[in-house]
Amino acid sequence: MAHISNAAPALAGRASIIISVYNVAPYLVQCLESAANQDYAEVEIIAVDDGSTDSSRALLGDFAASHRNVTVVSTPNQGPSAARNTGLRLATGEYVLFLDGDDYIEKNTVTLCVEKMKDHGVDMVFFAARSFCDGMAMPPGEFNYERLPELTGKPMRAEQFFILSRKYHNYLPSPCLYVYRRERFAGITFYPGILHEDNLFTTRLLLERRDAKVYCLSDQLFNRRLRPDSIMTQKKQPRHVEGYMEVALELSRLDVAREKSETGKSLNHFIQNMIRSGLAQWWIAYPPLLPLAQRKRLLRVLSCVNPRYIKPVCILICLFPELLLVGHRLKGALRREAYE
């Protein structure tokens, strides 16, 4: 593993910005500059090149040469989870913020979040984001990263934030949408080798440290670039489906999933949403029919849901997944008819 480090010694109050990089050369400088130009006094930038095959690695080296607070690490391609875990191992800051190499943050992101942590005595600050398109049309109704008023402007326990976010259909688990105290959440890392890992990581932060305090801002501090062939926009493949199934299984192993509580209920409903999300993508990844082996796996995952909180509709679509496809086609037909 190649390692170029120009970082200064760790100081109290330092913020660590961890940037995962993979073949994002056209956008990388904007991302790096947004991190380097933060108006917060003490920032270390840890950029992990995840085996890029374009000029990303060279750009990182050039940037590190002119910025003494930048650390660059190059690893074989293992995916964003492994890259972020590498960054976490190297982080020395009191606060952590994740960033992807094709996105960027506002200049006051770290300052505003740290101020809220200190003002309200919280361990984690969430914020909103703006999404914009680069080389593609904006999908209608998708990629909305606004925070609802019911969640913003007041400190609350982590588990309460999870419950309310789910209740108001405003749970945005991207790790790029918050800053947290590193030591408070020590030991929680990303699950390597899967997609949709954000759903698992952020939920673990909130429910494994459920007494932690969080605060949510309505400010759009993060800028999400929507571009062709990114993980979010690329054509769905079997690994997208497997990611959702693995997330559902891992969430079912959390202690709170077995509780008779409002938190346990909310988590089990979220697990079922992961199952439904995976199933919705199966018809794209495995056309025209869902293979028998995958049907069996789907039922095995469903069996891990706490029976106390299982929804009948989830049982129905797992037994007869064709119903989801029929519903999807019907919804599309009604939408087309409304525009005609």
Short mmCIF file of N, CA, C and O in Angstrom, two decimals, residues 142-233:
data_model
loop_
_atom_site.label_atom_id
_atom_site.label_comp_id
_atom_site.label_asym_id
_atom_site.label_seq_id
_atom_site.Cartn_x
_atom_site.Cartn_y
_atom_site.Cartn_z
N GLU A 142 -36.72 11.61 -7.79
CA GLU A 142 -35.66 10.86 -7.13
C GLU A 142 -34.57 11.79 -6.61
O GLU A 142 -34.47 12.93 -7.00
N PHE A 143 -33.77 11.25 -5.71
CA PHE A 143 -32.59 11.94 -5.20
C PHE A 143 -32.93 13.27 -4.53
O PHE A 143 -32.32 14.30 -4.80
N ASN A 144 -33.93 13.24 -3.66
CA ASN A 144 -34.29 14.39 -2.85
C ASN A 144 -33.60 14.25 -1.50
O ASN A 144 -33.88 13.30 -0.75
N TYR A 145 -32.75 15.18 -1.16
CA TYR A 145 -31.97 15.09 0.08
C TYR A 145 -32.32 16.21 1.05
O TYR A 145 -31.49 16.64 1.84
N GLU A 146 -33.55 16.70 1.00
CA GLU A 146 -33.97 17.73 1.95
C GLU A 146 -34.36 17.09 3.28
O GLU A 146 -34.78 15.95 3.33
N ARG A 147 -34.19 17.86 4.36
CA ARG A 147 -34.58 17.40 5.69
C ARG A 147 -35.90 18.05 6.09
O ARG A 147 -36.09 19.25 5.90
N LEU A 148 -36.80 17.28 6.64
CA LEU A 148 -38.11 17.79 7.03
C LEU A 148 -38.02 18.59 8.33
O LEU A 148 -37.19 18.30 9.20
N PRO A 149 -38.91 19.59 8.49
CA PRO A 149 -38.90 20.41 9.71
C PRO A 149 -39.09 19.59 10.99
O PRO A 149 -38.60 19.98 12.06
N GLU A 150 -39.79 18.46 10.90
CA GLU A 150 -40.02 17.63 12.08
C GLU A 150 -38.73 17.06 12.66
O GLU A 150 -38.70 16.61 13.82
N LEU A 151 -37.65 17.07 11.86
CA LEU A 151 -36.39 16.48 12.30
C LEU A 151 -35.33 17.51 12.64
O LEU A 151 -34.31 17.16 13.23
N THR A 152 -35.53 18.74 12.27
CA THR A 152 -34.46 19.73 12.35
C THR A 152 -34.63 20.69 13.53
O THR A 152 -35.74 20.87 14.05
N GLY A 153 -33.48 21.26 13.94
CA GLY A 153 -33.50 22.35 14.91
C GLY A 153 -33.61 21.97 16.36
O GLY A 153 -33.77 22.84 17.22
N LYS A 154 -33.50 20.66 16.68
CA LYS A 154 -33.58 20.26 18.08
C LYS A 154 -32.77 18.99 18.31
O LYS A 154 -32.79 18.07 17.48
N PRO A 155 -32.01 18.93 19.43
CA PRO A 155 -31.27 17.71 19.73
C PRO A 155 -32.20 16.59 20.16
O PRO A 155 -33.26 16.85 20.74
N MET A 156 -31.83 15.36 19.85
CA MET A 156 -32.61 14.20 20.26
C MET A 156 -31.72 12.97 20.34
O MET A 156 -30.60 12.97 19.81
N ARG A 157 -32.21 11.95 20.99
CA ARG A 157 -31.46 10.69 21.06
C ARG A 157 -31.37 10.05 19.67
O ARG A 157 -32.27 10.22 18.85
N ALA A 158 -30.31 9.29 19.47
CA ALA A 158 -30.07 8.68 18.16
C ALA A 158 -31.23 7.78 17.75
O ALA A 158 -31.67 7.81 16.60
N GLU A 159 -31.72 6.97 18.68
CA GLU A 159 -32.81 6.06 18.31
C GLU A 159 -34.09 6.83 17.99
O GLU A 159 -34.87 6.42 17.14
N GLN A 160 -34.31 7.96 18.66
CA GLN A 160 -35.48 8.78 18.35
C GLN A 160 -35.37 9.36 16.95
O GLN A 160 -36.36 9.41 16.21
N PHE A 161 -34.16 9.79 16.58
CA PHE A 161 -33.97 10.32 15.23
C PHE A 161 -34.25 9.25 14.19
O PHE A 161 -34.86 9.52 13.15
N PHE A 162 -33.81 8.02 14.45
CA PHE A 162 -34.08 6.92 13.52
C PHE A 162 -35.58 6.68 13.38
O PHE A 162 -36.11 6.57 12.27
N ILE A 163 -36.28 6.63 14.50
CA ILE A 163 -37.72 6.36 14.48
C ILE A 163 -38.47 7.46 13.72
O ILE A 163 -39.31 7.18 12.86
N LEU A 164 -38.15 8.72 14.02
CA LEU A 164 -38.85 9.83 13.38
C LEU A 164 -38.51 9.93 11.89
O LEU A 164 -39.38 10.23 11.07
N SER A 165 -37.25 9.70 11.55
CA SER A 165 -36.86 9.72 10.14
C SER A 165 -37.63 8.67 9.35
O SER A 165 -38.08 8.93 8.22
N ARG A 166 -37.78 7.51 9.93
CA ARG A 166 -38.53 6.45 9.27
C ARG A 166 -40.02 6.81 9.22
O ARG A 166 -40.69 6.59 8.21
N LYS A 167 -40.54 7.36 10.31
CA LYS A 167 -41.97 7.70 10.37
C LYS A 167 -42.34 8.70 9.29
O LYS A 167 -43.40 8.58 8.65
N TYR A 168 -41.48 9.69 9.06
CA TYR A 168 -41.77 10.74 8.09
C TYR A 168 -41.17 10.45 6.71
O TYR A 168 -41.12 11.34 5.86
N HIS A 169 -40.71 9.23 6.49
CA HIS A 169 -40.16 8.81 5.20
C HIS A 169 -39.03 9.76 4.77
O HIS A 169 -38.95 10.18 3.61
N ASN A 170 -38.16 10.08 5.72
CA ASN A 170 -37.08 11.02 5.46
C ASN A 170 -35.75 10.49 6.00
O ASN A 170 -34.90 11.25 6.44
N TYR A 171 -35.61 9.15 5.96
CA TYR A 171 -34.38 8.54 6.43
C TYR A 171 -33.36 8.55 5.29
O TYR A 171 -33.52 7.84 4.29
N LEU A 172 -32.31 9.36 5.42
CA LEU A 172 -31.29 9.53 4.39
C LEU A 172 -29.96 9.00 4.97
O LEU A 172 -29.23 9.73 5.63
N PRO A 173 -29.64 7.73 4.73
CA PRO A 173 -28.52 7.11 5.43
C PRO A 173 -27.13 7.33 4.82
O PRO A 173 -26.16 6.76 5.31
N SER A 174 -27.02 8.15 3.79
CA SER A 174 -25.70 8.36 3.20
C SER A 174 -24.72 8.88 4.25
O SER A 174 -25.01 9.85 4.95
N PRO A 175 -23.54 8.27 4.39
CA PRO A 175 -22.55 8.74 5.37
C PRO A 175 -21.94 10.08 5.00
O PRO A 175 -21.18 10.66 5.79
N CYS A 176 -22.24 10.58 3.82
CA CYS A 176 -21.76 11.91 3.41
C CYS A 176 -22.66 13.02 3.93
O CYS A 176 -22.40 14.20 3.67
N LEU A 177 -23.72 12.67 4.66
CA LEU A 177 -24.70 13.65 5.10
C LEU A 177 -24.66 13.89 6.60
O LEU A 177 -25.68 14.30 7.19
N TYR A 178 -23.52 13.66 7.22
CA TYR A 178 -23.39 13.97 8.64
C TYR A 178 -21.92 14.01 9.06
O TYR A 178 -21.04 13.51 8.36
N VAL A 179 -21.71 14.64 10.21
CA VAL A 179 -20.41 14.65 10.88
C VAL A 179 -20.62 14.01 12.23
O VAL A 179 -21.65 14.25 12.89
N TYR A 180 -19.69 13.16 12.66
CA TYR A 180 -19.85 12.53 13.98
C TYR A 180 -18.54 12.51 14.76
O TYR A 180 -17.46 12.64 14.20
N ARG A 181 -18.67 12.36 16.07
CA ARG A 181 -17.50 12.26 16.95
C ARG A 181 -16.89 10.87 16.80
O ARG A 181 -17.54 9.86 17.06
N ARG A 182 -15.64 10.83 16.42
CA ARG A 182 -15.00 9.55 16.10
C ARG A 182 -14.97 8.59 17.28
O ARG A 182 -15.31 7.41 17.16
N GLU A 183 -14.56 9.07 18.45
CA GLU A 183 -14.42 8.19 19.61
C GLU A 183 -15.77 7.68 20.10
O GLU A 183 -15.86 6.56 20.61
N ARG A 184 -16.82 8.49 19.96
CA ARG A 184 -18.14 8.07 20.45
C ARG A 184 -18.65 6.85 19.70
O ARG A 184 -19.40 6.03 20.25
N PHE A 185 -18.26 6.71 18.45
CA PHE A 185 -18.74 5.61 17.62
C PHE A 185 -17.61 4.66 17.22
O PHE A 185 -17.70 3.97 16.20
N ALA A 186 -16.55 4.64 18.01
CA ALA A 186 -15.39 3.78 17.71
C ALA A 186 -15.82 2.32 17.63
O ALA A 186 -16.66 1.84 18.40
N GLY A 187 -15.23 1.60 16.68
CA GLY A 187 -15.51 0.18 16.52
C GLY A 187 -16.57 -0.14 15.49
O GLY A 187 -16.74 -1.30 15.09
N ILE A 188 -17.32 0.86 15.04
CA ILE A 188 -18.34 0.64 14.01
C ILE A 188 -17.73 0.99 12.66
O ILE A 188 -17.32 2.13 12.43
N THR A 189 -17.64 0.01 11.79
CA THR A 189 -17.03 0.20 10.48
C THR A 189 -17.99 -0.24 9.38
O THR A 189 -19.07 -0.78 9.65
N PHE A 190 -17.56 -0.02 8.15
CA PHE A 190 -18.39 -0.39 7.00
C PHE A 190 -18.24 -1.88 6.68
O PHE A 190 -17.17 -2.45 6.83
N TYR A 191 -19.33 -2.48 6.22
CA TYR A 191 -19.33 -3.88 5.80
C TYR A 191 -18.69 -3.92 4.40
O TYR A 191 -19.24 -3.37 3.45
N PRO A 192 -17.54 -4.57 4.25
CA PRO A 192 -16.85 -4.53 2.95
C PRO A 192 -17.47 -5.44 1.91
O PRO A 192 -18.10 -6.45 2.22
N GLY A 193 -17.31 -5.04 0.66
CA GLY A 193 -17.64 -5.90 -0.47
C GLY A 193 -19.09 -5.92 -0.89
O GLY A 193 -19.47 -6.74 -1.73
N ILE A 194 -19.93 -5.04 -0.34
CA ILE A 194 -21.33 -5.02 -0.76
C ILE A 194 -21.72 -3.61 -1.19
O ILE A 194 -21.04 -2.63 -0.86
N LEU A 195 -22.82 -3.51 -1.94
CA LEU A 195 -23.42 -2.23 -2.25
C LEU A 195 -24.53 -1.94 -1.24
O LEU A 195 -24.98 -2.83 -0.53
N HIS A 196 -24.98 -0.70 -1.20
CA HIS A 196 -26.01 -0.26 -0.27
C HIS A 196 -25.56 -0.37 1.18
O HIS A 196 -26.36 -0.51 2.10
N GLU A 197 -24.24 -0.34 1.37
CA GLU A 197 -23.67 -0.47 2.71
C GLU A 197 -24.01 0.71 3.61
O GLU A 197 -23.97 0.60 4.84
N ASP A 198 -24.38 1.85 3.01
CA ASP A 198 -24.74 3.02 3.80
C ASP A 198 -25.92 2.73 4.72
O ASP A 198 -25.97 3.22 5.86
N ASN A 199 -26.88 1.97 4.22
CA ASN A 199 -28.07 1.64 5.02
C ASN A 199 -27.68 0.90 6.30
O ASN A 199 -28.30 1.09 7.35
N LEU A 200 -26.67 0.08 6.21
CA LEU A 200 -26.21 -0.69 7.37
C LEU A 200 -25.37 0.17 8.30
O LEU A 200 -25.59 0.19 9.52
N PHE A 201 -24.40 0.89 7.76
CA PHE A 201 -23.47 1.65 8.59
C PHE A 201 -24.18 2.73 9.41
O PHE A 201 -24.01 2.80 10.63
N THR A 202 -24.97 3.56 8.76
CA THR A 202 -25.64 4.65 9.47
C THR A 202 -26.63 4.13 10.49
O THR A 202 -26.75 4.66 11.60
N THR A 203 -27.34 3.06 10.15
CA THR A 203 -28.29 2.48 11.10
C THR A 203 -27.57 1.91 12.31
O THR A 203 -28.04 2.04 13.45
N ARG A 204 -26.41 1.32 12.10
CA ARG A 204 -25.63 0.83 13.23
C ARG A 204 -25.17 1.97 14.13
O ARG A 204 -25.21 1.86 15.36
N LEU A 205 -24.73 3.07 13.53
CA LEU A 205 -24.33 4.22 14.34
C LEU A 205 -25.47 4.66 15.25
O LEU A 205 -25.27 4.93 16.45
N LEU A 206 -26.67 4.74 14.70
CA LEU A 206 -27.80 5.25 15.46
C LEU A 206 -28.33 4.26 16.49
O LEU A 206 -28.81 4.67 17.56
N LEU A 207 -28.26 2.97 16.20
CA LEU A 207 -28.90 1.99 17.07
C LEU A 207 -27.93 1.19 17.93
O LEU A 207 -28.35 0.56 18.91
N GLU A 208 -26.66 1.20 17.62
CA GLU A 208 -25.68 0.60 18.52
C GLU A 208 -25.19 1.61 19.55
O GLU A 208 -24.61 1.24 20.57
N ARG A 209 -25.39 2.89 19.26
CA ARG A 209 -25.12 3.96 20.23
C ARG A 209 -26.41 4.76 20.40
O ARG A 209 -26.46 5.96 20.22
N ARG A 210 -27.47 4.06 20.74
CA ARG A 210 -28.81 4.63 20.70
C ARG A 210 -29.02 5.77 21.69
O ARG A 210 -29.94 6.57 21.52
N ASP A 211 -28.17 5.85 22.72
CA ASP A 211 -28.28 6.96 23.67
C ASP A 211 -27.44 8.16 23.25
O ASP A 211 -27.43 9.19 23.94
N ALA A 212 -26.72 8.04 22.13
CA ALA A 212 -25.99 9.19 21.61
C ALA A 212 -26.99 10.28 21.22
O ALA A 212 -28.16 9.99 20.95
N LYS A 213 -26.54 11.51 21.22
CA LYS A 213 -27.42 12.62 20.86
C LYS A 213 -27.07 13.15 19.48
O LYS A 213 -25.90 13.26 19.12
N VAL A 214 -28.11 13.45 18.71
CA VAL A 214 -27.92 13.95 17.35
C VAL A 214 -28.69 15.25 17.16
O VAL A 214 -29.62 15.57 17.91
N TYR A 215 -28.27 15.98 16.15
CA TYR A 215 -28.91 17.24 15.79
C TYR A 215 -28.98 17.27 14.26
O TYR A 215 -28.05 16.81 13.59
N CYS A 216 -30.06 17.79 13.72
CA CYS A 216 -30.24 17.80 12.27
C CYS A 216 -30.43 19.22 11.76
O CYS A 216 -31.24 19.98 12.31
N LEU A 217 -29.69 19.56 10.72
CA LEU A 217 -29.76 20.87 10.08
C LEU A 217 -30.57 20.78 8.79
O LEU A 217 -30.56 19.73 8.12
N SER A 218 -31.18 21.87 8.41
CA SER A 218 -31.86 21.92 7.11
C SER A 218 -30.94 22.45 6.02
O SER A 218 -31.28 22.41 4.83
N ASP A 219 -29.75 22.91 6.39
CA ASP A 219 -28.79 23.49 5.44
C ASP A 219 -28.30 22.45 4.43
O ASP A 219 -27.95 21.32 4.81
N GLN A 220 -28.23 22.84 3.17
CA GLN A 220 -27.72 21.96 2.12
C GLN A 220 -26.20 22.15 2.03
O GLN A 220 -25.70 23.00 1.32
N LEU A 221 -25.48 21.31 2.76
CA LEU A 221 -24.03 21.45 2.87
C LEU A 221 -23.28 20.51 1.93
O LEU A 221 -22.08 20.69 1.71
N PHE A 222 -23.97 19.53 1.39
CA PHE A 222 -23.35 18.51 0.54
C PHE A 222 -23.93 18.62 -0.86
O PHE A 222 -25.14 18.84 -1.03
N ASN A 223 -23.10 18.46 -1.87
CA ASN A 223 -23.53 18.55 -3.27
C ASN A 223 -23.30 17.19 -3.95
O ASN A 223 -22.15 16.78 -4.16
N ARG A 224 -24.39 16.52 -4.24
CA ARG A 224 -24.35 15.17 -4.83
C ARG A 224 -24.42 15.25 -6.35
O ARG A 224 -25.40 15.74 -6.91
N ARG A 225 -23.39 14.76 -7.01
CA ARG A 225 -23.35 14.76 -8.47
C ARG A 225 -24.00 13.48 -9.00
O ARG A 225 -23.59 12.37 -8.65
N LEU A 226 -25.00 13.65 -9.84
CA LEU A 226 -25.62 12.51 -10.51
C LEU A 226 -25.04 12.41 -11.90
O LEU A 226 -25.18 13.33 -12.70
N ARG A 227 -24.40 11.30 -12.19
CA ARG A 227 -23.72 11.13 -13.47
C ARG A 227 -23.94 9.71 -13.98
O ARG A 227 -24.22 8.79 -13.19
N PRO A 228 -23.80 9.49 -15.28
CA PRO A 228 -23.98 8.14 -15.82
C PRO A 228 -22.94 7.18 -15.26
O PRO A 228 -21.79 7.55 -15.00
N ASP A 229 -23.38 5.94 -15.02
CA ASP A 229 -22.49 4.84 -14.64
C ASP A 229 -21.90 4.97 -13.24
O ASP A 229 -20.92 4.29 -12.92
N SER A 230 -22.45 5.84 -12.40
CA SER A 230 -22.04 5.82 -11.01
C SER A 230 -22.76 4.66 -10.33
O SER A 230 -23.67 4.04 -10.91
N ILE A 231 -22.40 4.34 -9.09
CA ILE A 231 -23.04 3.24 -8.38
C ILE A 231 -24.54 3.48 -8.26
O ILE A 231 -25.35 2.57 -8.38
N MET A 232 -24.92 4.75 -8.07
CA MET A 232 -26.34 5.08 -7.88
C MET A 232 -27.14 4.97 -9.16
O MET A 232 -28.32 4.60 -9.14
N THR A 233 -26.53 5.29 -10.30
CA THR A 233 -27.30 5.41 -11.54
C THR A 233 -27.06 4.27 -12.53
O THR A 233 -27.78 4.17 -13.51
#
